[in-house]
Tab-separated table of C-alpha atoms in Angstrom:
chain	number	residue	atom	x	y	z
A	1	MET	CA	36.379	29.501	7.812
A	2	ALA	CA	36.061	33.099	8.877
A	3	HIS	CA	34.832	33.890	12.379
A	4	PRO	CA	33.387	37.199	13.494
A	5	LYS	CA	35.700	39.287	15.648
A	6	ARG	CA	32.813	40.936	17.513
A	7	ARG	CA	29.360	39.694	18.378
A	8	HIS	CA	26.458	41.063	16.283
A	9	SER	CA	23.659	42.557	18.330
A	10	SER	CA	20.162	41.083	18.290
A	11	THR	CA	18.898	44.263	16.610
A	12	ARG	CA	21.372	43.872	13.769
A	13	ARG	CA	20.445	40.197	13.401
A	14	ASP	CA	16.727	41.017	13.340
A	15	LYS	CA	17.224	43.747	10.727
A	16	ARG	CA	18.788	41.151	8.454
A	17	ARG	CA	15.884	38.751	9.008
A	18	THR	CA	13.099	41.245	8.215
A	19	HIS	CA	12.952	40.084	4.584
A	20	ASP	CA	12.909	36.351	5.361
A	21	ALA	CA	9.140	36.060	5.935
A	22	LEU	CA	7.272	34.087	3.284
A	23	THR	CA	4.429	35.737	1.414
A	24	SER	CA	1.399	33.916	0.081
A	25	LYS	CA	0.857	33.496	-3.656
A	26	GLN	CA	-1.331	36.121	-5.297
A	27	LEU	CA	-4.512	34.465	-6.628
A	28	SER	CA	-7.075	35.830	-9.044
A	29	VAL	CA	-10.254	34.603	-10.733
A	30	ASP	CA	-10.333	34.302	-14.524
A	31	SER	CA	-13.163	36.335	-16.052
A	32	ALA	CA	-13.870	33.850	-18.855
A	33	THR	CA	-13.757	30.536	-16.992
A	34	GLY	CA	-14.238	31.487	-13.334
A	35	GLU	CA	-11.140	29.439	-12.533
A	36	THR	CA	-8.929	30.498	-9.612
A	37	HIS	CA	-5.284	30.670	-10.664
A	38	GLN	CA	-1.995	32.356	-9.820
A	39	SER	CA	-1.758	35.943	-11.071
A	40	HIS	CA	0.233	36.653	-14.245
A	41	ARG	CA	0.387	32.932	-15.127
A	42	ALA	CA	-1.333	30.964	-17.873
A	43	HIS	CA	-3.597	28.134	-16.670
A	44	VAL	CA	-5.291	25.089	-18.205
A	45	HIS	CA	-9.073	24.757	-18.129
A	46	GLU	CA	-10.889	21.935	-19.965
A	47	GLY	CA	-7.834	21.209	-22.114
A	48	ASN	CA	-7.290	24.799	-23.279
A	49	LEU	CA	-4.561	27.176	-22.142
A	50	TYR	CA	-5.924	30.534	-20.935
A	51	TYR	CA	-4.156	33.822	-20.199
A	52	LYS	CA	-5.914	37.092	-19.270
A	53	GLY	CA	-9.326	35.544	-20.018
A	54	LYS	CA	-8.435	34.531	-23.574
A	55	VAL	CA	-7.643	31.147	-25.118
A	56	VAL	CA	-3.951	31.080	-25.992
A	57	VAL	CA	-3.683	27.456	-27.150
A	58	GLU	CA	-6.647	25.230	-27.968
A	59	GLY	CA	-6.197	21.546	-27.186
A	60	TYR	CA	-3.166	22.290	-24.998
A	61	ALA	CA	-3.626	19.185	-22.836
A	62	LYS	CA	-3.371	16.945	-25.913
A	63	THR	CA	-0.085	18.502	-27.095
A	64	VAL	CA	1.711	18.171	-23.749
């Protein structure tokens, strides 16, 4: 395994770690159903699959 020849400074280490923080999921409320769901994702409500406030597949829960 390779070993570093020189020690990396704490500043250099911290610069690398700036992008490691986790971000929370973006949630939105569907206009048709009032259901809270993850943005840009289809969601199931009462057996139907909704996307952007419209029914995409009726009876989705029965087919899966």
